[in-house]
Coordinates of C-alpha atoms and ligand atoms in Angstrom, one line a residue:
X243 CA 98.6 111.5 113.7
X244 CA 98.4 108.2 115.0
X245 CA 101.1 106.2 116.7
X246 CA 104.2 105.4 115.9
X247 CA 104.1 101.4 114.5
X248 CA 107.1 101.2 116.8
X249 CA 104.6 101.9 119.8
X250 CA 101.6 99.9 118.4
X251 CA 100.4 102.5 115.6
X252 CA 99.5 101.4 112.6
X253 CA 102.1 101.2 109.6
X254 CA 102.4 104.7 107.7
X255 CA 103.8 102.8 104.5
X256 CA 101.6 99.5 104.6
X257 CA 100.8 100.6 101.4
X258 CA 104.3 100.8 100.5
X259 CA 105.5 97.1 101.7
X260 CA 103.0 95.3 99.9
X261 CA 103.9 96.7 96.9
X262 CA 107.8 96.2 96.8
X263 CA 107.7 92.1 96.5
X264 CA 110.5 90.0 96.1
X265 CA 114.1 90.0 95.1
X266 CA 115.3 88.7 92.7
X267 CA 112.1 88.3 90.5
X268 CA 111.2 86.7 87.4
X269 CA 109.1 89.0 85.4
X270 CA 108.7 87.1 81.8
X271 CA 108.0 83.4 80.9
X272 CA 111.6 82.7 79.2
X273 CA 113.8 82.1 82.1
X274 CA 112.8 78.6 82.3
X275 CA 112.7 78.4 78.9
X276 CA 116.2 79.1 78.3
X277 CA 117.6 77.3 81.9
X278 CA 115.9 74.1 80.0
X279 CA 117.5 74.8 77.3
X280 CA 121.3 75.1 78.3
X281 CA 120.3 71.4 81.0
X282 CA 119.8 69.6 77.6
X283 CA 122.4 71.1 75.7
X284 CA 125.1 69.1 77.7
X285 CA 127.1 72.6 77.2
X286 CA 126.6 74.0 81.1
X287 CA 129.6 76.2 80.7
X288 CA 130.5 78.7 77.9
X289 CA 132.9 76.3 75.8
X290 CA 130.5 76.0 72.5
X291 CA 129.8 78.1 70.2
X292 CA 126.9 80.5 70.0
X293 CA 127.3 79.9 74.1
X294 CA 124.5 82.2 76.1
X295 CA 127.7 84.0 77.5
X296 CA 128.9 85.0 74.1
X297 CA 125.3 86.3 73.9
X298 CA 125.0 88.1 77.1
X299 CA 128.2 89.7 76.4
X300 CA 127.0 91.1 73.4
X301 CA 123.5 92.1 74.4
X302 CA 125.0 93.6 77.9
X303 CA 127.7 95.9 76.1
X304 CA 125.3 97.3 73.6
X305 CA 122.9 98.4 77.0
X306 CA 125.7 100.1 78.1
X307 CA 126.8 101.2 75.2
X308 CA 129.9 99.6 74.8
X309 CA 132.3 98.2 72.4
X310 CA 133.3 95.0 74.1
X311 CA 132.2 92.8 77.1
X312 CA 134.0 90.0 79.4
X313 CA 131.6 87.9 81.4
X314 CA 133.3 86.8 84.2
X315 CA 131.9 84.7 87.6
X316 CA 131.5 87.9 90.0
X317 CA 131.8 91.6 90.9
X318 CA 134.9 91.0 93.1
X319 CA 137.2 88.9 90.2
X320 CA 135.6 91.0 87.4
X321 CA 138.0 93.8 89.8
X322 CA 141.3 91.9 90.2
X323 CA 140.9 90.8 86.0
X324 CA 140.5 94.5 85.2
X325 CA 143.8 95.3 87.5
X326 CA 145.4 92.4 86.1
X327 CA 144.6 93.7 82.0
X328 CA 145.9 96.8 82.9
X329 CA 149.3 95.4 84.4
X330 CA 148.4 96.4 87.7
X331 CA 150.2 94.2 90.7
X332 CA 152.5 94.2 93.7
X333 CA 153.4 97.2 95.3
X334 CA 151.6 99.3 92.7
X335 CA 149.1 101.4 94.4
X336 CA 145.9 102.1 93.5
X337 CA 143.2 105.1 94.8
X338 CA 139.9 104.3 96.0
X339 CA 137.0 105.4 98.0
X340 CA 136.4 104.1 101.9
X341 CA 133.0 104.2 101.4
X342 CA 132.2 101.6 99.5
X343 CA 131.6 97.6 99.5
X344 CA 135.2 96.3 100.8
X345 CA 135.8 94.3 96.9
X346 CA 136.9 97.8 95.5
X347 CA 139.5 97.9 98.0
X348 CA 140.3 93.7 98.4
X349 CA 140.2 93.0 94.9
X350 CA 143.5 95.6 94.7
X351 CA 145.2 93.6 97.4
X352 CA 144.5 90.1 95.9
X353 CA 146.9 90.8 93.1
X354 CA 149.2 92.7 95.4
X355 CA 148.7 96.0 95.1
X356 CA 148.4 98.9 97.6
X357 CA 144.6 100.2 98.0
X358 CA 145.3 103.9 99.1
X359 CA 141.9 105.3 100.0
X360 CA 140.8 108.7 99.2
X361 CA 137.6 110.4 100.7
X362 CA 134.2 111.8 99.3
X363 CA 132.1 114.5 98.3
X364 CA 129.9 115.1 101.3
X365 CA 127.2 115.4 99.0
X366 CA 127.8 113.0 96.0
X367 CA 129.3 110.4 98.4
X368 CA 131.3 109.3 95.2
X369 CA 135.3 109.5 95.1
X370 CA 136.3 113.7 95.9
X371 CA 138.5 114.1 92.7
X372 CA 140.6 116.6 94.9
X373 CA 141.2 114.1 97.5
X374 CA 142.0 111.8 94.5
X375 CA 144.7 114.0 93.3
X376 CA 145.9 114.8 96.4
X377 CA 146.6 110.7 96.9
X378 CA 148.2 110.0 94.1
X379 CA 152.1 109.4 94.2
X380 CA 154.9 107.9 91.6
X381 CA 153.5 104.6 92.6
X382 CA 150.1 105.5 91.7
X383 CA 148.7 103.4 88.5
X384 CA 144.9 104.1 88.8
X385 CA 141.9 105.3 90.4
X386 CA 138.5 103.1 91.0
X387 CA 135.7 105.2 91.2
X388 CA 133.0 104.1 92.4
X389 CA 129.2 104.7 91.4
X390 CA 128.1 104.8 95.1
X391 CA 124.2 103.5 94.9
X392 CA 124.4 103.9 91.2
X393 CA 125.5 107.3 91.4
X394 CA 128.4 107.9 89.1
X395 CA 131.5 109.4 89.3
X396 CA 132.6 112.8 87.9
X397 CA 134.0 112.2 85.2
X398 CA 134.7 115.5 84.3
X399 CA 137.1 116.0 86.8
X400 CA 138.4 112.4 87.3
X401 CA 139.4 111.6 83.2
X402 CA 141.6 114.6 83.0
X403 CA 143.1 114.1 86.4
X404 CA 144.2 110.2 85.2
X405 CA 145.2 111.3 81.6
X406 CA 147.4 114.3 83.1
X407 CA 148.9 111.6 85.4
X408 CA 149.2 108.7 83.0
X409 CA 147.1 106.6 85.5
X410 CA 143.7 104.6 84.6
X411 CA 140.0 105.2 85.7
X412 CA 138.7 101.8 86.5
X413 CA 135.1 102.1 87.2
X414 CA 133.3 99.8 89.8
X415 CA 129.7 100.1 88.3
X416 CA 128.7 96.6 90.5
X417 CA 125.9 99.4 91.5
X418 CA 125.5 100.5 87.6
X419 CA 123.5 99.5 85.2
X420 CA 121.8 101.5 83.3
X421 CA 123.5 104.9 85.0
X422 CA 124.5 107.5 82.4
X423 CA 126.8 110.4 82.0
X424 CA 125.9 112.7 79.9
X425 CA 123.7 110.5 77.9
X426 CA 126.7 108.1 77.6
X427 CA 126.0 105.2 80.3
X428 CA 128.6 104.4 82.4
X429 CA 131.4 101.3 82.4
X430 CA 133.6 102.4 79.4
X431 CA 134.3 105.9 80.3
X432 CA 137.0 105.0 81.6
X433 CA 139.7 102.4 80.7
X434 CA 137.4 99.7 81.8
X435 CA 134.4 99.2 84.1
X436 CA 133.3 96.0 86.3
X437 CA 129.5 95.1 86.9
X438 CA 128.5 92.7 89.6
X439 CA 125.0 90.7 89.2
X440 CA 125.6 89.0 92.5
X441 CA 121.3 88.3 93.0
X442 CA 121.1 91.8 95.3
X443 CA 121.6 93.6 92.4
X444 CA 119.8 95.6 90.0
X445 CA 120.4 92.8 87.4
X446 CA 120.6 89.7 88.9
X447 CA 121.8 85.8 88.2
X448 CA 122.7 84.5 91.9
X449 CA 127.0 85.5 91.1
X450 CA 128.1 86.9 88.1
X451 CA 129.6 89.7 86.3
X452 CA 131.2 91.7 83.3
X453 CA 133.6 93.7 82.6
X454 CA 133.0 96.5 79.9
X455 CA 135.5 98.4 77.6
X456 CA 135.8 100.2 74.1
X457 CA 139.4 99.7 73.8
X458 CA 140.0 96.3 71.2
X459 CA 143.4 95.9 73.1
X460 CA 142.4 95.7 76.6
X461 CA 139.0 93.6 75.8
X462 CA 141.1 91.0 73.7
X463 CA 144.0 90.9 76.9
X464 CA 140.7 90.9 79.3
X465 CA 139.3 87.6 77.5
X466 CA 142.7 85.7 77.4
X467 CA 143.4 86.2 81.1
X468 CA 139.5 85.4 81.8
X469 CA 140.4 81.9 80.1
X470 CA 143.2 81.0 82.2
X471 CA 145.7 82.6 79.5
X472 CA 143.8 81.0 76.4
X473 CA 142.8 82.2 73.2
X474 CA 139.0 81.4 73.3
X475 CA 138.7 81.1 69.3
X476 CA 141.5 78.3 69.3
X477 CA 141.1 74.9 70.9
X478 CA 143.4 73.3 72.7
X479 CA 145.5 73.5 75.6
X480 CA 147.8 76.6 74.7
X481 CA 148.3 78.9 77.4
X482 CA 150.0 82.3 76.4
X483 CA 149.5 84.5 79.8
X484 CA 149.7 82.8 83.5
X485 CA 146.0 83.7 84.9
X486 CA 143.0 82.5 86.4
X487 CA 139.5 80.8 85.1
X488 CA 136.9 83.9 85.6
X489 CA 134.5 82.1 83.4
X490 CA 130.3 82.5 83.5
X491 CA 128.7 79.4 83.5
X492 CA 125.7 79.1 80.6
X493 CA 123.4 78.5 83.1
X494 CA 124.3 82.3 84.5
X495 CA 124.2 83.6 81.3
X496 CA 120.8 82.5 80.1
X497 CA 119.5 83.8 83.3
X498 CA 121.3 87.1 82.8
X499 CA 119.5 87.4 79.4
X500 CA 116.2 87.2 80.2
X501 CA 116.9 89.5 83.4
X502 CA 117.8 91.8 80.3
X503 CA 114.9 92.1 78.8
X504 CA 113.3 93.6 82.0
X505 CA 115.9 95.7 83.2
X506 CA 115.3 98.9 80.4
X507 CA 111.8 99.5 82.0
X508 CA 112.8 98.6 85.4
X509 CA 115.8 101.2 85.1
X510 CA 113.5 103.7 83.8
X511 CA 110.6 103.3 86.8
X512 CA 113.9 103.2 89.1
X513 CA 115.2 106.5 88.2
X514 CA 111.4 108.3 87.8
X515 CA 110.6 107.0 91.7
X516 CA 113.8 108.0 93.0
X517 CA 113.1 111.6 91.6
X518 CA 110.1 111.7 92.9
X519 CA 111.2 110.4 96.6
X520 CA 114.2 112.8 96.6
X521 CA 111.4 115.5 96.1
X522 CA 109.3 114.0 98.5
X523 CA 112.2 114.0 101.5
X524 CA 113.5 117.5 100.5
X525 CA 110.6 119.1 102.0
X526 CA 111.6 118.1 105.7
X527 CA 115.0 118.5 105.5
X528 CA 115.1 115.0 108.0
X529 CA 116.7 113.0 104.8
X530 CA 119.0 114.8 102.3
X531 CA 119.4 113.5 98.8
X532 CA 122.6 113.2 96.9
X533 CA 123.4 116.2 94.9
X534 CA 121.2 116.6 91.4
X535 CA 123.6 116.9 88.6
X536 CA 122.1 117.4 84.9
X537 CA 125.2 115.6 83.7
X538 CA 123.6 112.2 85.5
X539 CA 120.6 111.9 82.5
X540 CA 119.9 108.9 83.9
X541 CA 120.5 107.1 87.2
X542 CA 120.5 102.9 87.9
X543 CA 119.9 102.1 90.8
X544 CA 121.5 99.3 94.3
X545 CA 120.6 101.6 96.8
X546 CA 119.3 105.4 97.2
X547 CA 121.2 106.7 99.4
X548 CA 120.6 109.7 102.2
X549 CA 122.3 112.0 104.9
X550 CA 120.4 111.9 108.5
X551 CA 119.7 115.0 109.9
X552 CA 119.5 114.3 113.8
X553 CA 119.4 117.7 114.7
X554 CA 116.1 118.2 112.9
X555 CA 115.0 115.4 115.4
X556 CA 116.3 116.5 118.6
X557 CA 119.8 114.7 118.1
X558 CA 117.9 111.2 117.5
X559 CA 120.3 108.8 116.5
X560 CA 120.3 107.4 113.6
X561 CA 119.9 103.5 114.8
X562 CA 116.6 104.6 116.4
X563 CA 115.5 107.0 113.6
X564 CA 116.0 103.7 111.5
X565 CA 113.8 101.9 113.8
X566 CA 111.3 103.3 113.6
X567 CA 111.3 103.9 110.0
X568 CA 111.6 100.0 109.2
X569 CA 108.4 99.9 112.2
X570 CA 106.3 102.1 109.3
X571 CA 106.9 99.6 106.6
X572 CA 110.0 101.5 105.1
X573 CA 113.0 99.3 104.0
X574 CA 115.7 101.8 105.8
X575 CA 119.5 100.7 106.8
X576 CA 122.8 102.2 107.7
X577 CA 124.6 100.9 104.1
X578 CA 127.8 98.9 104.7
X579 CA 128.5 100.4 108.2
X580 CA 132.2 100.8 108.2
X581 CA 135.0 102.7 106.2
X582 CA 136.7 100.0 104.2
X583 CA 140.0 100.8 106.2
X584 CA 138.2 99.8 109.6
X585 CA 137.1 96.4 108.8
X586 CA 139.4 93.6 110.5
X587 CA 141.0 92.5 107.3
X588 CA 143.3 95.9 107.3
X589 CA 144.2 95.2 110.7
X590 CA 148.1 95.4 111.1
X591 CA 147.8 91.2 111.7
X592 CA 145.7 90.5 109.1
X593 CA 147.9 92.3 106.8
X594 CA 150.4 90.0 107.7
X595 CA 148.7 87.0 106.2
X596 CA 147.5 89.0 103.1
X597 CA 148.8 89.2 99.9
X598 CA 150.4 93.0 101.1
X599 CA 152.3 91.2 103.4
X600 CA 156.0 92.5 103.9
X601 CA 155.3 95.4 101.1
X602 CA 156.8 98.8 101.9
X603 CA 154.8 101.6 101.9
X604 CA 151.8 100.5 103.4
X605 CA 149.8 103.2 105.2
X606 CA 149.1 102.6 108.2
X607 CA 145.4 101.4 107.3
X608 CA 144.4 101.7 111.4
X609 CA 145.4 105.2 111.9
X610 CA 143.3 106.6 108.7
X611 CA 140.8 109.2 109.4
X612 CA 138.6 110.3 106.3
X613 CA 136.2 112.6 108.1
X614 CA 133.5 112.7 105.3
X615 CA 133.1 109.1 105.0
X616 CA 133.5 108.4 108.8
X617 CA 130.7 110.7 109.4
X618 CA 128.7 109.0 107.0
X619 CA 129.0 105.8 108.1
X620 CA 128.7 106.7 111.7
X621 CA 125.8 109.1 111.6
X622 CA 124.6 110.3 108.4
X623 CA 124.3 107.3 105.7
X624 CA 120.6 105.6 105.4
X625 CA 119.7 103.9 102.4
X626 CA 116.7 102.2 100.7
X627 CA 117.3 99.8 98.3
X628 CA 116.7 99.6 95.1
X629 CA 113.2 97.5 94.6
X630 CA 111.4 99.9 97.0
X631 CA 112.1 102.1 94.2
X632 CA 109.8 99.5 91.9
X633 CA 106.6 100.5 94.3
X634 CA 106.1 103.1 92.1
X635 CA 106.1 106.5 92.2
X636 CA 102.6 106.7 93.1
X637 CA 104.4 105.3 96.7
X638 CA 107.1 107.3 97.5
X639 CA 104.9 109.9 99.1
X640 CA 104.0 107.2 101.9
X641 CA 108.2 107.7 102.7
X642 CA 107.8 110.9 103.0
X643 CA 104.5 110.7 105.2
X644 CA 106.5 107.9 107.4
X645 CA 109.7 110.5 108.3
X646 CA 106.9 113.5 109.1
X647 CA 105.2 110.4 111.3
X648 CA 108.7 110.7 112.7
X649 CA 109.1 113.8 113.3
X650 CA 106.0 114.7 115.0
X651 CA 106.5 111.8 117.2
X652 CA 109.8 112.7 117.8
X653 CA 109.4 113.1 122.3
X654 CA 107.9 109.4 122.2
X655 CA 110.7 107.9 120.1
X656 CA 113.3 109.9 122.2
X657 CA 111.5 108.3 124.9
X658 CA 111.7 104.7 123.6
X659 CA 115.5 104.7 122.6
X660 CA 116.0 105.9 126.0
X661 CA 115.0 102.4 127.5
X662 CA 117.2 100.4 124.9
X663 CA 120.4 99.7 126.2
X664 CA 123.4 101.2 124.6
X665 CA 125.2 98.6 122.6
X666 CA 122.3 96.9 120.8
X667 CA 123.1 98.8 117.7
X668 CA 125.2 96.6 115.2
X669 CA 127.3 98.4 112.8
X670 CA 124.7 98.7 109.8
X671 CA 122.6 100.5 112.2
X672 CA 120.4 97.9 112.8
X673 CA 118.9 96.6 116.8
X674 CA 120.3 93.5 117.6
X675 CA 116.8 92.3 118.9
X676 CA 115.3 93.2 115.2
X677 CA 118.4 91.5 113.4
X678 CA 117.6 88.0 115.2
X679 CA 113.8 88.1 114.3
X680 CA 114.7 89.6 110.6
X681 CA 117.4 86.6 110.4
X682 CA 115.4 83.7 112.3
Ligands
PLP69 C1 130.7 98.4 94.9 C2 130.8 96.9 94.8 N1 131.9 96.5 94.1 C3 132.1 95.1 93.9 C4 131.2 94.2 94.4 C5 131.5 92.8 94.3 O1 130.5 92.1 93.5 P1 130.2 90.5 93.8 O2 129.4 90.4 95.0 O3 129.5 90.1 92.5 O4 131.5 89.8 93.9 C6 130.0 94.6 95.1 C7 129.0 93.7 95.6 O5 128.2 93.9 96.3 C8 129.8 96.0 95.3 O6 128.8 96.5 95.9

């Protein structure tokens, strides 16, 4: 084989990258349509009737098939409204994974609770329901799952655990849409679920997001709180719950519904290429797929996710691995790069100017050591996100033919990372000389 691009080869996945295009993209004609539309209706937020949020609510729930939706401003608030329907708030502790984008964890401490965090499944990379139950403590009110990449939960360990403890399953499904369990998609299966259509994701309006449930109690508290403690469907200024304003603009929402329309058959080509590339990777063992589980009859997509094998490269790490991947035309990167619980904000002094501040029983956030997700985020995570997956599954096999480029050049990588300097690898696994150009 030629090569590597890294060395001056040319790209194995050129014919990958010039397929993958931009994101966020417009794919029909009524976006503008609409945006003019809510500019000349003088009604730029959602207080009218008929509003395009009242409209994206509706249309949203019924995708994901359930009873009730609250469109709020982001992924991160849509969190802290959930916690705050359910009663959730200082010193009440709540379970969730480290590995994970840090709002499942911050949104728990902006309304004064405790994030405990639990570790994975090695192979799921979802919450480990055992290290769930072995978390859970008087204090405990819930559990966020997370659906990791889009990957759900199991739910068929995780609802029974919460019912036997009279706790909730909050779902963070920012990753989500258009994941299902069992032929159920995801968001209501528990006691409520959050969405996040912050313009990375699969369905995106810039910021935004919902929160889903099918209990009529919890949707109708949701909606008062998401109005600053007011009834939407009475005027005036009476305010019956002290809360905060979580509203969607119009603007958002019209967005969000013509987004809609093209996220069914975008979900679908997802799910079909990330089959086929899972296939496609097994065969060299370099890049392991998350687990396949017949209960997930469908799977939305942020990011497909995979487990470096460095070993089946000579101990490569991962940082040059990635290299050379993204040299081949391959959108690659470490994920988030740290366990929650490492981040400066859960540093004793920054706790101090938190909302946790002077709580008792908080864990020691800087001594936690959850081996799974340490060794993902250190070594093992690489993911590809999710409009890769849109190349078609026609493409994937050009990802595949990239990592066996790899392999078979693995002595002329080895000998490459061996003149970078140690230190040049930022924490998503990226050079620092290849950060610059991407950012500059
Ligand atoms: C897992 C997860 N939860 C919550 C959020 C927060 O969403 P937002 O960016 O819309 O605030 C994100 C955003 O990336 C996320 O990845």
């Amino acid at each position: 084989m030629t090569a590597l691009a890294l060395t001056g080869g040319p790209a194995a996945a050129a014919g990958l990258e010039s397929r993958i295009g931009t994101w966020p993209r417009v794919e029909n004609s009524e976006a503008e349509t609409l945006l003019r539309n809510v500019l000349q209706s003088g009604h730029w937020g959602r207080l009218h009737t008929n509003s395009y949020a009242e409209q994206f609510e509706t249309a949203f729930a019924a995708f994901q098939q359930s009873r009730h939706g609250v469109a709020v401003a982001n992924g991160t608030v849509s969190l802290q409204l959930i916690l705050r329907t359910l009663n959730i708030g200082i010193g009440d502790e709540v379970i969730v994974p480290a590995l994970t984008f840090i709002a499942s964890a911050s949104a728990v401490a902006e309304v004064g609770a405790i994030p405990i965090f639990a570790d994975v499944h090695p192979e799921t990379m979802t919450i480990d329901a055992d290290a769930a139950a072995a978390a859970i403590t008087p204090r405990t009110r819930a559990i966020i799952g997370v659906h990791y990449g889009g990957y759900p939960i199991d739910f068929d360990r995780l609802l029974p655990l919460t019912r036997e403890h009279g706790i909730h399953l909050i779902e963070d499904a920012a990753h989500a849409q258009g994941t299902e369990w069992r032929g159920t998609r995801v968001g209501a299966l528990g006691a409520l679920g959050s969405f996040s259509f912050q313009e990375s994701k699969s369905l995106p309006s810039g910021e935004g997001g919902i929160i889903l449930t099918n209990d009529d109690e919890l949707a109708e508290r949701a909606r008062l709180l998401h109005h600053i403690g007011r009834r939407m469907d009475r005027p005036g200024y009476m305010h019956y719950a002290l809360a905060s304003n979580y509203r969607l603009t119009d603007l958002q929402a019209a967005l969000l519904l013509t987004q809609l329309k093209q996220l069914p058959e975008q979900v679908r080509r997802r799910d079909q290429a990330g089959r086929v590339l899972d296939n496609a990777l097994a065969e060299s063992g370099v890049l392991l797929p998350q687990l396949r589980d017949e209960r997930i009859t469908q799977r939305g997509y942020y990011f497909a996710i995979y487990r470096y094998q460095a070993e089946k490269l000579d101990g490569l790490p991962r940082a040059a691995f990635l290299a050379a991947l993204n040299a081949e035309g391959v959108p690659a990167s470490a994920g988030y790069g740290e366990p929650v619980y490492r981040y400066p904000a859960f540093s004793p002094e920054a706790l101090q100017t938190s909302p946790l501040r002077g709580l008792p029983n908080l864990p020691q956030y800087n001594q936690l050591r959850l081996p799974i997700t340490e060794r993902l985020c250190d070594v093992e995570q690489v993911t590809i996100p999710h409009p890769v997956l849109l190349a078609g599954s026609d493409r994937m096999g050009l990802i595949a033919d990239s990592v066996a480029k790899i392999v078979e050049h693995r002595d002329e990588l080895q000998a490459w990372w061996r003149t970078k300097e140690a230190g040049s690898i930022l924490p998503d696994g990226t050079l620092v000389e290849d950060s610059v150009s991407a950012r500059s």
